[in-house]
Coordinates of N, CA, C and O in Angstrom, one line a residue:
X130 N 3.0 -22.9 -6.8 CA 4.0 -23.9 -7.0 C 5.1 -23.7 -6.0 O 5.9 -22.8 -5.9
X131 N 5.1 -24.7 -5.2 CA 6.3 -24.5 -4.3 C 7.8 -25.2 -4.5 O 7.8 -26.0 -5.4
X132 N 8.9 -24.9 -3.9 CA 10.3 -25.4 -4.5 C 10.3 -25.5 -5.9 O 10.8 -26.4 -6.5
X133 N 9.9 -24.5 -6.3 CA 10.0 -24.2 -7.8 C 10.4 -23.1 -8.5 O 9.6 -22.2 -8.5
X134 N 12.2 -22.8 -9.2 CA 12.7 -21.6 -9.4 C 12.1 -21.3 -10.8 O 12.0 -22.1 -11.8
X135 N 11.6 -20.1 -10.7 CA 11.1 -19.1 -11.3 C 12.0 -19.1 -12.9 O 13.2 -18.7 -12.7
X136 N 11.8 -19.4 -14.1 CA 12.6 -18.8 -15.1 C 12.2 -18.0 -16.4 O 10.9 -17.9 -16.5
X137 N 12.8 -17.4 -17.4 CA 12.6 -16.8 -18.3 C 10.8 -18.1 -19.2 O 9.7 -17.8 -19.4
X138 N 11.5 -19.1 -19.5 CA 10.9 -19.9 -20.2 C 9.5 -20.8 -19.5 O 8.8 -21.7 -20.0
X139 N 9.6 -20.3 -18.3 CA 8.9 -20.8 -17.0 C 7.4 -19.6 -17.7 O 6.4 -20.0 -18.3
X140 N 7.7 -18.3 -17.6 CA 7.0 -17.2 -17.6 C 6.5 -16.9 -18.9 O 5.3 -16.6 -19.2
X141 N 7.6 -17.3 -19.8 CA 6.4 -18.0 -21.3 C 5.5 -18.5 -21.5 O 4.4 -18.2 -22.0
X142 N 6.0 -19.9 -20.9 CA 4.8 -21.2 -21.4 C 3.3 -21.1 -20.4 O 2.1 -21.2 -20.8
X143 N 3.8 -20.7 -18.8 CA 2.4 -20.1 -18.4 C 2.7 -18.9 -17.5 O 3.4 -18.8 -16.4
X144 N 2.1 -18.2 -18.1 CA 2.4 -16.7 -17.9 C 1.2 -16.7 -16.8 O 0.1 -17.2 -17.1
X145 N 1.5 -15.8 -15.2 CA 0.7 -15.5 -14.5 C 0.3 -14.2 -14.7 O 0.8 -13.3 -15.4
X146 N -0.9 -14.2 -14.0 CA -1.4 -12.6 -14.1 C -0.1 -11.2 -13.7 O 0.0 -10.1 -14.3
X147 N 0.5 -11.6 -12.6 CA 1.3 -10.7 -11.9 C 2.2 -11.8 -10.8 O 1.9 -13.0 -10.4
X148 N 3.3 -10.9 -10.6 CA 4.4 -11.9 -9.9 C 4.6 -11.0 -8.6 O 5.0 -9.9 -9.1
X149 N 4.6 -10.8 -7.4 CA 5.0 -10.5 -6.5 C 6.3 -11.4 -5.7 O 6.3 -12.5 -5.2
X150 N 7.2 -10.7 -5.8 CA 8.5 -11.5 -5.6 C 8.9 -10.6 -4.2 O 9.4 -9.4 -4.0
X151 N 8.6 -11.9 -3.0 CA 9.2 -12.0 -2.0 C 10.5 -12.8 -1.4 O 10.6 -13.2 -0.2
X152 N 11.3 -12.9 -2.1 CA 12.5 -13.9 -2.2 C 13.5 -13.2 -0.7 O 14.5 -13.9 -0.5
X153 N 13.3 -12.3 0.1 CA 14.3 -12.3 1.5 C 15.1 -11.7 1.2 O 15.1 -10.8 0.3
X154 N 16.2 -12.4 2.3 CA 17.0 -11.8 2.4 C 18.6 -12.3 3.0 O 18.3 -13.5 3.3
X155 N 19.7 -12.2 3.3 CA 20.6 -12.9 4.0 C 21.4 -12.6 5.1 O 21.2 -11.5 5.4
X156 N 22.3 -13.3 6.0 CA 22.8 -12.0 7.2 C 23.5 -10.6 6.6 O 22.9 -10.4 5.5
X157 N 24.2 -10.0 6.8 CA 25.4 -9.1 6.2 C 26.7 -9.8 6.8 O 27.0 -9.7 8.0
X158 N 27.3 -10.4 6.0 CA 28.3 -11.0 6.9 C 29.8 -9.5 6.1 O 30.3 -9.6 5.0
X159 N 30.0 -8.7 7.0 CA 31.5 -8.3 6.7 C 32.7 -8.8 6.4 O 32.8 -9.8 7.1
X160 N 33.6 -8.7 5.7 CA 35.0 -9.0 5.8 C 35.6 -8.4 7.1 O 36.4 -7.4 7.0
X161 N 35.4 -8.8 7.9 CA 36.2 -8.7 9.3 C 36.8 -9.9 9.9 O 36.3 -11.0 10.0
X162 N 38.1 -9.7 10.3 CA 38.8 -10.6 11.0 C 38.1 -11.3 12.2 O 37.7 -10.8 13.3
X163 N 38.1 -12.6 11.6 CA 37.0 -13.4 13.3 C 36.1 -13.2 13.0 O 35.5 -13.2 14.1
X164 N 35.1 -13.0 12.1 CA 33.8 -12.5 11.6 C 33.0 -14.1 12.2 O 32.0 -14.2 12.9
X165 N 33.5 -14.9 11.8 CA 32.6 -16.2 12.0 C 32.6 -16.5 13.1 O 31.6 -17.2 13.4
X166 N 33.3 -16.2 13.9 CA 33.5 -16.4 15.3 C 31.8 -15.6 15.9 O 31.0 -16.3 16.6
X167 N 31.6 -14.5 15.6 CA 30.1 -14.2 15.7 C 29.0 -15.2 15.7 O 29.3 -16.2 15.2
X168 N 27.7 -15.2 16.1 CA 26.5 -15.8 15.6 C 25.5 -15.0 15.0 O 25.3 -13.9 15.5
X169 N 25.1 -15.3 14.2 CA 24.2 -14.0 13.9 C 22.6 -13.5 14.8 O 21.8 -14.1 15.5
X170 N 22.7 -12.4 14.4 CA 20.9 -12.3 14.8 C 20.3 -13.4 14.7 O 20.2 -14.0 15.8
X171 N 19.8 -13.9 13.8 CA 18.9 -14.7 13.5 C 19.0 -15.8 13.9 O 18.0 -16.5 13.9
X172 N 20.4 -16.5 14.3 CA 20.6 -17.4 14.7 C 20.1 -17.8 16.5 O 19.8 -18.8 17.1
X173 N 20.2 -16.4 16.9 CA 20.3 -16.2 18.5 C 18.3 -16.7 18.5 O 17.6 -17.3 19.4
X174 N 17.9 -16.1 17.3 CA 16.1 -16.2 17.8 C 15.7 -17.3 17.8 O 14.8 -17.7 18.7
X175 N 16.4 -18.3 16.3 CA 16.6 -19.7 15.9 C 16.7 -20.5 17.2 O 15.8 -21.4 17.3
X176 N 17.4 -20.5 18.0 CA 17.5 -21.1 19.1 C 17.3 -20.7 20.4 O 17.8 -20.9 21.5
X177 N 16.5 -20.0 20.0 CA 15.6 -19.8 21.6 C 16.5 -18.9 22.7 O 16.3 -19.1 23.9
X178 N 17.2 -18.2 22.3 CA 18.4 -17.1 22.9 C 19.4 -17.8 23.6 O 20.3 -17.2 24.2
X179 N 19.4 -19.2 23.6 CA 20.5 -20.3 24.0 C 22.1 -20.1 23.6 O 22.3 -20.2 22.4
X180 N 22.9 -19.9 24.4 CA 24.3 -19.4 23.8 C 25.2 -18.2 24.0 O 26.4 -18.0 23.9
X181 N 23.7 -16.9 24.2 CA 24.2 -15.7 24.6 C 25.3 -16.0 25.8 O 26.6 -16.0 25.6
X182 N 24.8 -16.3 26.8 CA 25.5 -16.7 28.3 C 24.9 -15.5 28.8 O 23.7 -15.3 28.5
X183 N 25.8 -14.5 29.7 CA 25.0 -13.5 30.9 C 25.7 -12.3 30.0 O 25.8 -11.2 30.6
X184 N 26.2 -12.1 29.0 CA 26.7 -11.3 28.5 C 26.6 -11.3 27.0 O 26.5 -12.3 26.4
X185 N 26.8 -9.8 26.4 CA 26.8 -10.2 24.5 C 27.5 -8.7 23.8 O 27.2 -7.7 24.4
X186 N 28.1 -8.8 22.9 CA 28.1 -7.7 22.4 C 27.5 -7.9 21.2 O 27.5 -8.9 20.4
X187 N 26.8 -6.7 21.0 CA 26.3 -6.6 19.5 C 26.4 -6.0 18.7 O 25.9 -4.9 18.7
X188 N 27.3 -6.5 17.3 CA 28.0 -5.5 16.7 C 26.9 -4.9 15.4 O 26.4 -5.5 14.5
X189 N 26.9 -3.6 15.5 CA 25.5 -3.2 14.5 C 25.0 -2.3 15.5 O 24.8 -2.8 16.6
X190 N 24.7 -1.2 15.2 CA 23.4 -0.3 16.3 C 22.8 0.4 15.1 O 22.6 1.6 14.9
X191 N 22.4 -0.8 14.1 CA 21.5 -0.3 13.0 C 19.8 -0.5 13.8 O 19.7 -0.5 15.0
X192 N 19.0 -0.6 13.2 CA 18.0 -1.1 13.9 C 17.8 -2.4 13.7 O 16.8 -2.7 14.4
X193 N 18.2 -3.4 13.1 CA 18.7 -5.1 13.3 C 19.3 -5.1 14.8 O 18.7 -5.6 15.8
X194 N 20.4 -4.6 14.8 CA 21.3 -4.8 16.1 C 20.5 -4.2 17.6 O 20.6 -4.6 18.7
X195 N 19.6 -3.0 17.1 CA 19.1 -2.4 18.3 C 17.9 -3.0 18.7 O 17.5 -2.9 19.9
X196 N 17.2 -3.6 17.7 CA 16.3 -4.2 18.2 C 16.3 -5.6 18.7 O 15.3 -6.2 19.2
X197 N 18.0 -6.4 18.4 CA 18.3 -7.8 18.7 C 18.8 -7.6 20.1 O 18.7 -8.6 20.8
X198 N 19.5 -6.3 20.8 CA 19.7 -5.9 21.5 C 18.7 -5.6 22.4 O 18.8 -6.3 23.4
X199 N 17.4 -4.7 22.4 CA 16.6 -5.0 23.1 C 15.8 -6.1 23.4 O 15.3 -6.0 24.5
X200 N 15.6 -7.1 22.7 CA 15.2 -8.5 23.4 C 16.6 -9.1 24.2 O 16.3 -9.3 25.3
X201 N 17.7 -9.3 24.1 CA 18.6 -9.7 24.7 C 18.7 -9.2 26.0 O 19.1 -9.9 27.0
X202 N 18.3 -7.5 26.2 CA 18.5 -6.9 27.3 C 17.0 -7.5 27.9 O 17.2 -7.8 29.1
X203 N 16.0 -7.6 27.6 CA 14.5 -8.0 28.0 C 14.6 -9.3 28.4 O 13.8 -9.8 29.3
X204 N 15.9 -10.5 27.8 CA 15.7 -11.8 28.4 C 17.1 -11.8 29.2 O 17.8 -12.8 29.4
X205 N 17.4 -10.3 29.8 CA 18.0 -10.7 31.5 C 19.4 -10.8 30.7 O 20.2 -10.9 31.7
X206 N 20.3 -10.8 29.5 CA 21.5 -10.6 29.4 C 22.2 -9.2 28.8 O 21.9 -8.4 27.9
X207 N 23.5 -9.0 29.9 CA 24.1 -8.1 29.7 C 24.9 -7.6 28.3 O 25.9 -8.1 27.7
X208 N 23.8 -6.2 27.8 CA 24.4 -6.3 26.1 C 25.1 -4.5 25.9 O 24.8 -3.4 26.4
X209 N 26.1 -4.9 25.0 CA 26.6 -3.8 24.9 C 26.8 -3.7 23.3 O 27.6 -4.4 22.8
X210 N 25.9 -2.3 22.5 CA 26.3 -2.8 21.3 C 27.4 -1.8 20.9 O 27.7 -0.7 21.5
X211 N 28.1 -2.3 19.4 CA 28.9 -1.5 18.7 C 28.6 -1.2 17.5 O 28.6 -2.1 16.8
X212 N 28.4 0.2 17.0 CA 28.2 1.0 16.3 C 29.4 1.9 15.4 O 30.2 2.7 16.0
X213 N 29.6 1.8 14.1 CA 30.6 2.6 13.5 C 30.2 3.9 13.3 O 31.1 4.8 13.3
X214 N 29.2 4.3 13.2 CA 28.3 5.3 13.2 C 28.3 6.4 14.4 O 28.6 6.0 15.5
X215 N 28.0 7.5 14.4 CA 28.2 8.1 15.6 C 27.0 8.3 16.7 O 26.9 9.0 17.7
X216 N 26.0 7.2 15.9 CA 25.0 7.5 17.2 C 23.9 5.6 16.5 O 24.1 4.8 15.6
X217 N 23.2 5.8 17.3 CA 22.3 4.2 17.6 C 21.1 4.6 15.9 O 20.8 5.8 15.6
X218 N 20.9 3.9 15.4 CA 19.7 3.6 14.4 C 19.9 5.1 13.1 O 19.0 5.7 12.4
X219 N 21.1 5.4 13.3 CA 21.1 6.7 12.2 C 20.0 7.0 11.1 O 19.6 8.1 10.8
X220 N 19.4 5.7 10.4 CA 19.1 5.6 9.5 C 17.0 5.5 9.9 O 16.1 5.6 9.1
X221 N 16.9 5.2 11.3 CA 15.3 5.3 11.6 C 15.5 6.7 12.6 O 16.3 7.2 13.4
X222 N 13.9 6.8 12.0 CA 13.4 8.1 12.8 C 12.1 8.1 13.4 O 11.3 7.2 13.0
X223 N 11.6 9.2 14.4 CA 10.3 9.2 14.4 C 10.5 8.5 16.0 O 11.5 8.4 16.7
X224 N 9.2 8.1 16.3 CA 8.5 7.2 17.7 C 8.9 6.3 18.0 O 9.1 6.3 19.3
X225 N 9.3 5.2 17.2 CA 9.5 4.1 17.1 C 11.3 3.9 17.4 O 11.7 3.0 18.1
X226 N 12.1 4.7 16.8 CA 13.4 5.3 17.2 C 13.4 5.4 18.7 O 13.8 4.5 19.4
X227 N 12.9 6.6 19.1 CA 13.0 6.5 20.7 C 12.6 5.6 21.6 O 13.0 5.1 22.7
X228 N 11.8 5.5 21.0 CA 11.1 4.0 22.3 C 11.7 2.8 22.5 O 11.4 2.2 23.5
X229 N 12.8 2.2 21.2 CA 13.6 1.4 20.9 C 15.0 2.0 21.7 O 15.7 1.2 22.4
X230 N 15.2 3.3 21.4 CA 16.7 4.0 22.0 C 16.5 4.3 23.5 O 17.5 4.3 24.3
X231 N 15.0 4.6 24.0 CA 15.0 4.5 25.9 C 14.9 2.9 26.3 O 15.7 2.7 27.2
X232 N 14.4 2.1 26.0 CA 14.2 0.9 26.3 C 15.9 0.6 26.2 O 16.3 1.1 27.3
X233 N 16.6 0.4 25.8 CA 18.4 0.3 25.6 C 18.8 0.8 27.1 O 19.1 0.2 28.2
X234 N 18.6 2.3 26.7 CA 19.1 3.2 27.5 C 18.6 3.0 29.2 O 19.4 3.1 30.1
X235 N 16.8 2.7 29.3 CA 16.3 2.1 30.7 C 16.6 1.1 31.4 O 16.2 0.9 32.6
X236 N 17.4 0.3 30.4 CA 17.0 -0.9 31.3 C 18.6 -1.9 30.9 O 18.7 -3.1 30.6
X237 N 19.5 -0.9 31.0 CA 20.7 -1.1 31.0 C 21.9 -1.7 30.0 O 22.8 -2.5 30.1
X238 N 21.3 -0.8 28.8 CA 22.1 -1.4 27.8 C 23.1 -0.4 27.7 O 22.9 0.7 28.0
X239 N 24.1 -0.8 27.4 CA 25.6 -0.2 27.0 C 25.8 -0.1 25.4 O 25.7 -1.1 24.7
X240 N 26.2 1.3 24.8 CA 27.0 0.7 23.5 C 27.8 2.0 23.1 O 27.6 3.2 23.5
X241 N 29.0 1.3 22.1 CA 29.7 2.3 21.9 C 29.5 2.5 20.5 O 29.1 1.7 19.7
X242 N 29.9 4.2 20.4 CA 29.5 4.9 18.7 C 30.9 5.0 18.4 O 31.9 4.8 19.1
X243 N 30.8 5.3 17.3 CA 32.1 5.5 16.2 C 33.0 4.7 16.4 O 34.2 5.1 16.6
X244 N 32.7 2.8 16.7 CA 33.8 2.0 16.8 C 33.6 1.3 15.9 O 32.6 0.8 15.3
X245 N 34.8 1.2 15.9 CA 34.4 0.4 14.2 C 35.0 -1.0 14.5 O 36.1 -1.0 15.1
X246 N 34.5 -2.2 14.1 CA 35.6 -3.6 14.6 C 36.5 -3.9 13.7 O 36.4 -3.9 12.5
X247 N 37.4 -4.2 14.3 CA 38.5 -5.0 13.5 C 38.5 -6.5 14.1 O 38.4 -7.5 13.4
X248 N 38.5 -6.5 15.1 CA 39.0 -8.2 15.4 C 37.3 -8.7 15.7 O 36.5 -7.8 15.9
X249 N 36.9 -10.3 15.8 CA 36.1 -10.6 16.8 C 36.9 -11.8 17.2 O 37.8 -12.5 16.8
X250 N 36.4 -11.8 18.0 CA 36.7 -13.6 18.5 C 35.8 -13.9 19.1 O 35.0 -13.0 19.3
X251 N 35.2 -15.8 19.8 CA 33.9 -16.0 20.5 C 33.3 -14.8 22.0 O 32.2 -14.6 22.4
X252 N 34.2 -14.5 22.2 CA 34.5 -13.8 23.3 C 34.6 -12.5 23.8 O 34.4 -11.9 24.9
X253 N 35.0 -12.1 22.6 CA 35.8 -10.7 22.3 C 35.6 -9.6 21.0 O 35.1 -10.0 20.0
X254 N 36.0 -8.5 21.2 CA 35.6 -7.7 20.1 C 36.6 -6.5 20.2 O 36.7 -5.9 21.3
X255 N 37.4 -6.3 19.2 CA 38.3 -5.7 19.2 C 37.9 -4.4 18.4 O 37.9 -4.6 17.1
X256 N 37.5 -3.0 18.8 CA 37.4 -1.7 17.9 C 38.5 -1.1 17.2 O 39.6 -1.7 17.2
X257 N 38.3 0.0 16.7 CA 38.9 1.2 16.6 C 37.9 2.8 17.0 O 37.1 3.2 16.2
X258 N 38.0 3.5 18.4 CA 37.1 4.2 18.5 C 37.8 5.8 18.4 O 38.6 6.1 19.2
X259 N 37.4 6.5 17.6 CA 38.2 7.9 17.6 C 39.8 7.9 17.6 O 40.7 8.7 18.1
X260 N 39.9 6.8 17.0 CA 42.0 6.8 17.2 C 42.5 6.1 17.7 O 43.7 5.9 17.5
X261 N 41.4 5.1 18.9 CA 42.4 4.8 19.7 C 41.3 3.0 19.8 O 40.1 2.9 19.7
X262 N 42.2 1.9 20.1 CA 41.7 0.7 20.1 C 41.5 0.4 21.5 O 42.1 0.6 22.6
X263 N 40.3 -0.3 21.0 CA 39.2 -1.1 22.5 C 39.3 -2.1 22.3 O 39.4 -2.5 21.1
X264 N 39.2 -2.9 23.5 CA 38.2 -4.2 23.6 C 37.4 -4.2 24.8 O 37.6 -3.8 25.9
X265 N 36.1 -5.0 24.1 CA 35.7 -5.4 24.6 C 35.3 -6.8 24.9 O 35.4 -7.7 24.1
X266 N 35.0 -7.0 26.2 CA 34.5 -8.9 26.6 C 33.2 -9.4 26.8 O 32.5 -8.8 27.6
X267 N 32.7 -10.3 26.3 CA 31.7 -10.6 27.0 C 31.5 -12.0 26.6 O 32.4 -12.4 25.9
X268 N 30.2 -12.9 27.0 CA 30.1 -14.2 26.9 C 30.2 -14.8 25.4 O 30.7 -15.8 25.0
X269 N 29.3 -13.5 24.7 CA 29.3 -13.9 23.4 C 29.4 -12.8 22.3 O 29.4 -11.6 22.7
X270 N 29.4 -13.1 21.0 CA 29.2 -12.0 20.4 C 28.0 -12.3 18.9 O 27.7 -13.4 18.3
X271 N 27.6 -10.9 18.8 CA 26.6 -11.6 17.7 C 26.4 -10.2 16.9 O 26.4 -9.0 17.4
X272 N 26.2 -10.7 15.4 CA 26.6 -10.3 14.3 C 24.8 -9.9 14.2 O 23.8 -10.5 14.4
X273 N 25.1 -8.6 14.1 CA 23.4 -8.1 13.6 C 23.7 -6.8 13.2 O 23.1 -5.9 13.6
X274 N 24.9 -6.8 12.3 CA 24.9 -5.3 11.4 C 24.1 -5.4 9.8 O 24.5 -4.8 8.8
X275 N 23.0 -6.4 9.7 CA 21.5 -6.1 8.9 C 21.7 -6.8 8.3 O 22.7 -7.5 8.3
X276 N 20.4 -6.9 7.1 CA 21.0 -7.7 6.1 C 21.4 -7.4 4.6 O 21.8 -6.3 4.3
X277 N 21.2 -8.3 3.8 CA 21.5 -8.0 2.3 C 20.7 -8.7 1.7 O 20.4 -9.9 2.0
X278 N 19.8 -7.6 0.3 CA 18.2 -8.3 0.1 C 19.2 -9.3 -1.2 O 20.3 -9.1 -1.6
X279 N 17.9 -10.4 -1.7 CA 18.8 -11.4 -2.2 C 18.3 -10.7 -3.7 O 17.1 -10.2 -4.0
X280 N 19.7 -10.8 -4.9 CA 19.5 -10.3 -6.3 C 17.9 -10.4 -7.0 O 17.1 -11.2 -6.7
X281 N 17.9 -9.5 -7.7 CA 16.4 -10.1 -8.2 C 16.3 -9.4 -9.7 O 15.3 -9.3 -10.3
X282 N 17.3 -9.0 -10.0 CA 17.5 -7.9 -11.4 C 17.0 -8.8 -12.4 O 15.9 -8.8 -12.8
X283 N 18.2 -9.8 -12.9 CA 17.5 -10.9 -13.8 C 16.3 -11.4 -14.1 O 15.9 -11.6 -15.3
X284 N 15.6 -11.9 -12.7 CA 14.4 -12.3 -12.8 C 13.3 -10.4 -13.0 O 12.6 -10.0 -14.0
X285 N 13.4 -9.8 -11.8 CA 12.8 -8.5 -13.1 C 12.5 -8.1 -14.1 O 11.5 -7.5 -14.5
X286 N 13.6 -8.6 -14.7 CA 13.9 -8.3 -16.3 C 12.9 -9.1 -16.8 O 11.7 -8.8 -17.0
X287 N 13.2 -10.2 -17.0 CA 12.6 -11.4 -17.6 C 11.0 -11.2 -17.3 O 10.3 -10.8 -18.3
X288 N 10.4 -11.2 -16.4 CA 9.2 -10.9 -16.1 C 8.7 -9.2 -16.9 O 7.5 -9.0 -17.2
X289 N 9.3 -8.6 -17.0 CA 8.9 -6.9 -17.3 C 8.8 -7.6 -19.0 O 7.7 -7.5 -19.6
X290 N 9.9 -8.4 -19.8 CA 9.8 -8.6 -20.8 C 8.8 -9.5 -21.2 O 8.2 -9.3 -22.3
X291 N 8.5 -10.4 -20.4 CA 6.8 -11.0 -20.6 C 5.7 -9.9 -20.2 O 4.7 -10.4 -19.8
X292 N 5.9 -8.8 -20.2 CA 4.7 -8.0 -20.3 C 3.7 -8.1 -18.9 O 2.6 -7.6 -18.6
X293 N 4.8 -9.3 -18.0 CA 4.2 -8.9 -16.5 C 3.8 -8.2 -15.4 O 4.7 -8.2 -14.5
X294 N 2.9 -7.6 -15.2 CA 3.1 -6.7 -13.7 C 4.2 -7.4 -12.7 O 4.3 -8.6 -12.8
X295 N 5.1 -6.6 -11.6 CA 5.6 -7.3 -10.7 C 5.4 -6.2 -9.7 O 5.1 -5.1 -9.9
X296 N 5.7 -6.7 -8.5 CA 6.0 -6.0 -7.3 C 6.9 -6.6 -6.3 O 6.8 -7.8 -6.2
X297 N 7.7 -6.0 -5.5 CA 8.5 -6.9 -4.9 C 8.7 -6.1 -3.1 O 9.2 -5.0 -2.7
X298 N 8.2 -7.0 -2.4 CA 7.8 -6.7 -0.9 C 8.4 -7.5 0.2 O 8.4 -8.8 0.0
X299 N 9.0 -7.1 1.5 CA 9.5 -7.6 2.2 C 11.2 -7.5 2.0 O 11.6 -6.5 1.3
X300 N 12.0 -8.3 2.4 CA 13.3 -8.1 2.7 C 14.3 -7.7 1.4 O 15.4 -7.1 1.3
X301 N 13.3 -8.5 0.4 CA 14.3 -8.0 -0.8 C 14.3 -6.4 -1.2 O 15.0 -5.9 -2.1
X302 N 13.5 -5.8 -0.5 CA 13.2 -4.1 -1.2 C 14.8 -3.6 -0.3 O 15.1 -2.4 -0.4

């Protein structure tokens, strides 16, 4: 059933064998000053990398930002990301970490750790790095500090109380 929302009384009248709920995910948009002024990741792929200009900063060196970061740096624009954190992908490890963190590192990416933003603007990105405030410039800026999986408690519930198996895979985990 497509464009069809899922409900408690939905799961009664015809109850499926099992529900696998893939429902996504959304940008992370922060409460940061100028935050809109950003475009996001997804937006930059959405349109075919049109917009960056010859320059980008990218706020996030989660693995969202480092990996939106490595295609930006692969299609020829100068990217420099920012990280509140005190190093690139804290949170991945292993093979796939380095090869993502030399690729950055080879082929001329810039970024700064423990800056945290306060300002953006189209243009601009204002930190806080160890005490002391930065900016930086570039053509554009773009929002890829990850995302946020979309609620799914409710519907959980309701399905566990019809006596349904569930599983839930992809961005909402």
């Amino acid at each position: 059933k497509m464009n069809t929302k899922v409900t408690a009384q939905m799961l009664k009248e015809d109850p499926p064998d099992a529900v696998i709920l893939a429902v996504g995910s959304d940008d992370l948009i922060l409460p940061i000053d100028g935050i809109e002024n950003a475009v996001t990741a997804m937006d930059v792929y959405y349109n075919d990398f049109k917009g960056l200009g010859k320059s980008t900063i990218v706020l996030g060196g989660g693995l969202v930002g480092c990996e939106a970061a490595a295609d930006y740096i692969d299609h020829g624009v100068e990217t420099t990301i920012v990280e509140m954190k005190g190093a690139l992908m804290p949170e991945t490890t292993g093979l796939y970490r380095t090869a993502v963190h030399d690729f950055i590192d080879k082929n001329g990416g810039k970024y700064e750790v423990n800056a945290k933003v306060i300002k953006v603007g189209k243009d601009f990105v204002i930190a806080e790095q160890n005490g002391k405030e930065i900016t930086l410039k570039a053509d554009s800026v773009v929002n890829a500090m990850g995302r946020r999986a979309h609620a799914t408690e409710a519907l959980e519930t309701a399905i566990k109380e019809a006596g349904i198996p569930v599983w839930k895979i992809g961005d909402c985990v």
